[in-house]
């Protein structure tokens, strides 16, 4: 289940992309709004996210949240490789989809 703020952002972006698609018909520009669900990216790994060595007590709540992310890392549903394959296939379609819902 997505956080409400994330859901609002994704909905707004997909609506804008879809409505933008209508105005781009004159320029032969096609737009597909990709609506990702749960996937298993590496953005929670130490390779993509660095944490400070010096810890400030005021940020204990943030560290606790990040510990929760550590437990979630690589346990998310979905397969990022399959999502990438679908996105590539969609880019090769002659007619763009208005929206593409992916993930769980």
Coordinates of C-alpha atoms in Angstrom, one line a residue:
X1 CA 0.0 0.0 0.0
X2 CA 1.4 3.4 -1.0
X3 CA 1.6 6.3 1.3
X4 CA -1.2 8.8 0.6
X5 CA 1.2 11.5 -0.5
X6 CA 2.9 9.1 -2.9
X7 CA -0.5 8.1 -4.4
X8 CA -1.4 11.8 -4.9
X9 CA 1.9 12.5 -6.6
X10 CA 1.7 9.5 -8.9
X11 CA -1.9 10.3 -9.8
X12 CA -1.1 13.9 -10.5
X13 CA 1.9 13.1 -12.7
X14 CA 0.0 10.4 -14.6
X15 CA -2.9 12.8 -15.2
X16 CA -0.6 15.5 -16.5
X17 CA 1.3 13.1 -18.7
X18 CA -2.0 11.7 -20.1
X19 CA -3.5 15.2 -20.7
X20 CA -0.2 16.3 -22.2
X21 CA -0.5 13.4 -24.7
X22 CA -3.7 15.0 -26.2
X23 CA -1.9 18.3 -27.0
X24 CA 1.1 16.5 -28.4
X25 CA -0.9 14.8 -31.2
X26 CA -0.1 17.7 -33.5
X27 CA 3.6 17.2 -33.1
X28 CA 3.5 13.4 -33.3
X29 CA 4.8 13.1 -29.7
X30 CA 3.4 10.1 -27.9
X31 CA 3.4 9.9 -24.1
X32 CA 2.8 6.9 -21.8
X33 CA 2.3 7.6 -18.1
X34 CA 4.0 4.8 -16.2
X35 CA 2.3 4.0 -13.0
X36 CA 4.7 1.8 -11.0
X37 CA 3.5 -0.4 -8.2
X38 CA 5.8 -2.4 -5.9
X39 CA 9.1 -3.2 -7.4
X40 CA 12.4 -4.3 -6.0
X41 CA 15.0 -1.6 -6.9
X42 CA 18.4 -1.2 -5.2
X43 CA 17.8 2.4 -4.1
X44 CA 17.8 1.3 -0.4
X45 CA 21.3 -0.3 -0.8
X46 CA 24.5 1.4 0.5
X47 CA 25.5 1.7 -3.1
X48 CA 22.8 4.3 -3.8
X49 CA 22.2 5.8 -0.4
X50 CA 24.9 7.0 2.0
X51 CA 24.4 7.6 5.7
X52 CA 26.5 10.0 7.7
X53 CA 29.2 8.5 10.0
X54 CA 28.5 11.2 12.6
X55 CA 25.1 10.7 14.2
X56 CA 23.2 13.6 15.6
X57 CA 20.7 12.8 18.4
X58 CA 18.0 15.0 16.9
X59 CA 17.8 12.6 13.9
X60 CA 17.1 9.4 15.9
X61 CA 13.6 9.2 14.4
X62 CA 15.1 9.4 10.9
X63 CA 17.6 6.6 11.8
X64 CA 14.7 4.4 13.1
X65 CA 12.8 5.0 9.9
X66 CA 15.9 4.1 7.9
X67 CA 16.3 0.9 9.9
X68 CA 12.7 0.0 8.8
X69 CA 13.9 0.5 5.2
X70 CA 16.8 -1.9 5.8
X71 CA 14.3 -4.6 6.7
X72 CA 12.3 -3.9 3.6
X73 CA 15.3 -3.8 1.3
X74 CA 15.1 -6.6 -1.3
X75 CA 11.9 -7.9 0.2
X76 CA 9.7 -5.7 -1.9
X77 CA 7.3 -7.4 -4.3
X78 CA 7.7 -7.1 -8.0
X79 CA 10.6 -7.7 -10.4
X80 CA 12.5 -4.7 -11.6
X81 CA 14.0 -6.6 -14.6
X82 CA 10.5 -7.6 -15.8
X83 CA 9.3 -4.0 -15.4
X84 CA 12.2 -2.8 -17.5
X85 CA 11.4 -5.4 -20.2
X86 CA 7.8 -4.2 -20.3
X87 CA 8.8 -0.5 -20.5
X88 CA 11.2 -1.3 -23.4
X89 CA 8.5 -3.2 -25.2
X90 CA 6.0 -0.4 -24.8
X91 CA 8.5 2.2 -26.2
X92 CA 8.7 0.0 -29.4
X93 CA 4.9 0.0 -29.9
X94 CA 3.6 2.0 -32.8
X95 CA 0.8 3.6 -30.7
X96 CA 1.6 4.7 -27.2
X97 CA -0.5 3.6 -24.3
X98 CA -2.2 6.4 -22.3
X99 CA -1.2 4.7 -19.0
X100 CA 0.9 1.7 -18.1
X101 CA 0.3 0.1 -14.6
X102 CA 3.1 -2.0 -13.4
X103 CA 4.0 -3.9 -10.3
X104 CA 1.9 -5.4 -7.5

